[in-house]
Amino acid sequence: MKLTRTADVWWKNAVVYCLDVETFHDSDGDGHGDFRGLIQKIDHLHALGVTCLWLMPFYPSPDRDDGYDITDFYGVDPKLGSLGDFVEFVRTARDRGMRVIADLVVNHTSDQHPWFQSARSSPDSPYRDWYVWRDQPPPDGDQGVVFPDKEKSVWQYDRKAKQYYQHKFYKHQPDLNVANPAVRDEIARVMGFWMELGLSGFRVDAVPFLLETDRVQAVDLPDPHDYLRDLRAFLSRRNGEGVLLGEVNLPYTETMKFFGDGVGDELHLCFDFIGMQQMFLSLAREEVSPLTHALKERPQPPRDCHWATFVRNHDELTLDKLTEPERQEVFAAFGPEPDMQLYGRGLRRRLPAMLGGDLRRVKMVYSLLFSLPGTPVLFYGEEVGMTEDLSQEGRLAVRTPMWWDAAAEQRRDPDSLLAWTRKLVERYRECPELAWGAFQVIDTAEPAVFAHRCDIDGGTVVAVHNLAEAEVSVQLPGLGGIAALTDLLVDGTVEVSSDGVAEVDLGAYGCRWFRARSGS
């Protein structure tokens, strides 16, 4: 695999690390993190092997939704630093070989945003049509509520405006009207501003909600996907290496549309929510068929697009695409108490706690993440085994301050989760087959063993994972033309028989990666 063929699509084998500046590192003792603190810890991320940092919102905000309620898309929240601090951080990250992307949260604003305050002040306000208004809410106004524990409708009456405004999320987050050309132009200006300050792209928040225009009272609405194509084209004109990573939690067939069906001219990356949920069902059952089925069903993205894979993100661990019985299986295994669950659809827990602190099992799951086809995305603290704080409200349970003491301890321990994660990142970056190769599940007779191979340009990597505690010896068929498998995680070689079968031993929750050696 020639690097000259891959450098301009760097995100296909990136290691993405998501963090919240406010909870990462506090440089001045005022009780919350800041950009200067993040700069001080940049070498931790460099040593880990991170190649792309994804920043959660750092913009000015009343902070009623952990920064996702924004009052100024062109600024930095003063408690986190200044624009100067931001630029210095981006420069320092670049010096360590890391690109930076940030949340693009433009489906709504805070109700304290000057645009909304102007919009509600008068029907003649130039910002009135920047939001979605109605004299009366539609009959289905109680449908599609994202946070059913907090909201009963997606419409809220504003006494000053004397109309109802739409809010798909919280009532203090009025939706922007993306059908308005002025709004679309402003979103492009926001993107252009931050790219001029060094960003390499954006994680686009709640993409289907951003593009939804079916409730807007207007004529000749633009095709939503035409708009997404316009954003992609604008990004590429301003920055040829720029990337759009989309939060699209839809069935595979629907998600494919957000890549740009068959063309690949919309989002570069989409999170694989289906595969993640089926993985947790497999972990709960200690049986691989849900994950295997999902990966066999997962469509191949267009050529210059890719799936983003993850174990945990910054929201609740959503299980909304599982059936109700399946969801209850995962709840019973990993979050049986009511306060561990959220919205009836997800878990507000981190992986080590869900797995009872079993380091063997935790390490196996992250090995699975880095070996699956797709761009791996880590949430801050995963590399040191952070757990949740259930005393915090809602999603904040998994957004607590980074465990720097644990990182310091694990840095000296070769058997720690931190050391293991570093090894996985290093091996992943050494194996272009995993990012670029053709993926194939290897069927075995063991229900708890997931095996797959990735092939490109004559190179083959095989990965095998045991989802159960029982030790097992498993046969891997279909390896014709391969003489031996060389272990990439520990020393060792497995011979392949003349009929193309290798026998691999796996311990409890064991995992092994192999590079194939040709038989010719």
Short mmCIF file of C-alpha atoms in Angstrom, two decimals, residues 2 88 183 406 489 495:
data_model
loop_
_atom_site.label_atom_id
_atom_site.label_comp_id
_atom_site.label_asym_id
_atom_site.label_seq_id
_atom_site.Cartn_x
_atom_site.Cartn_y
_atom_site.Cartn_z
CA LYS A 2 1.73 3.19 -1.18
CA GLU A 88 -1.91 28.22 19.93
CA VAL A 183 -28.90 30.71 7.27
CA ALA A 406 -4.66 7.02 36.58
CA LEU A 489 0.42 -8.42 19.48
CA GLU A 495 1.33 -22.58 10.82
#
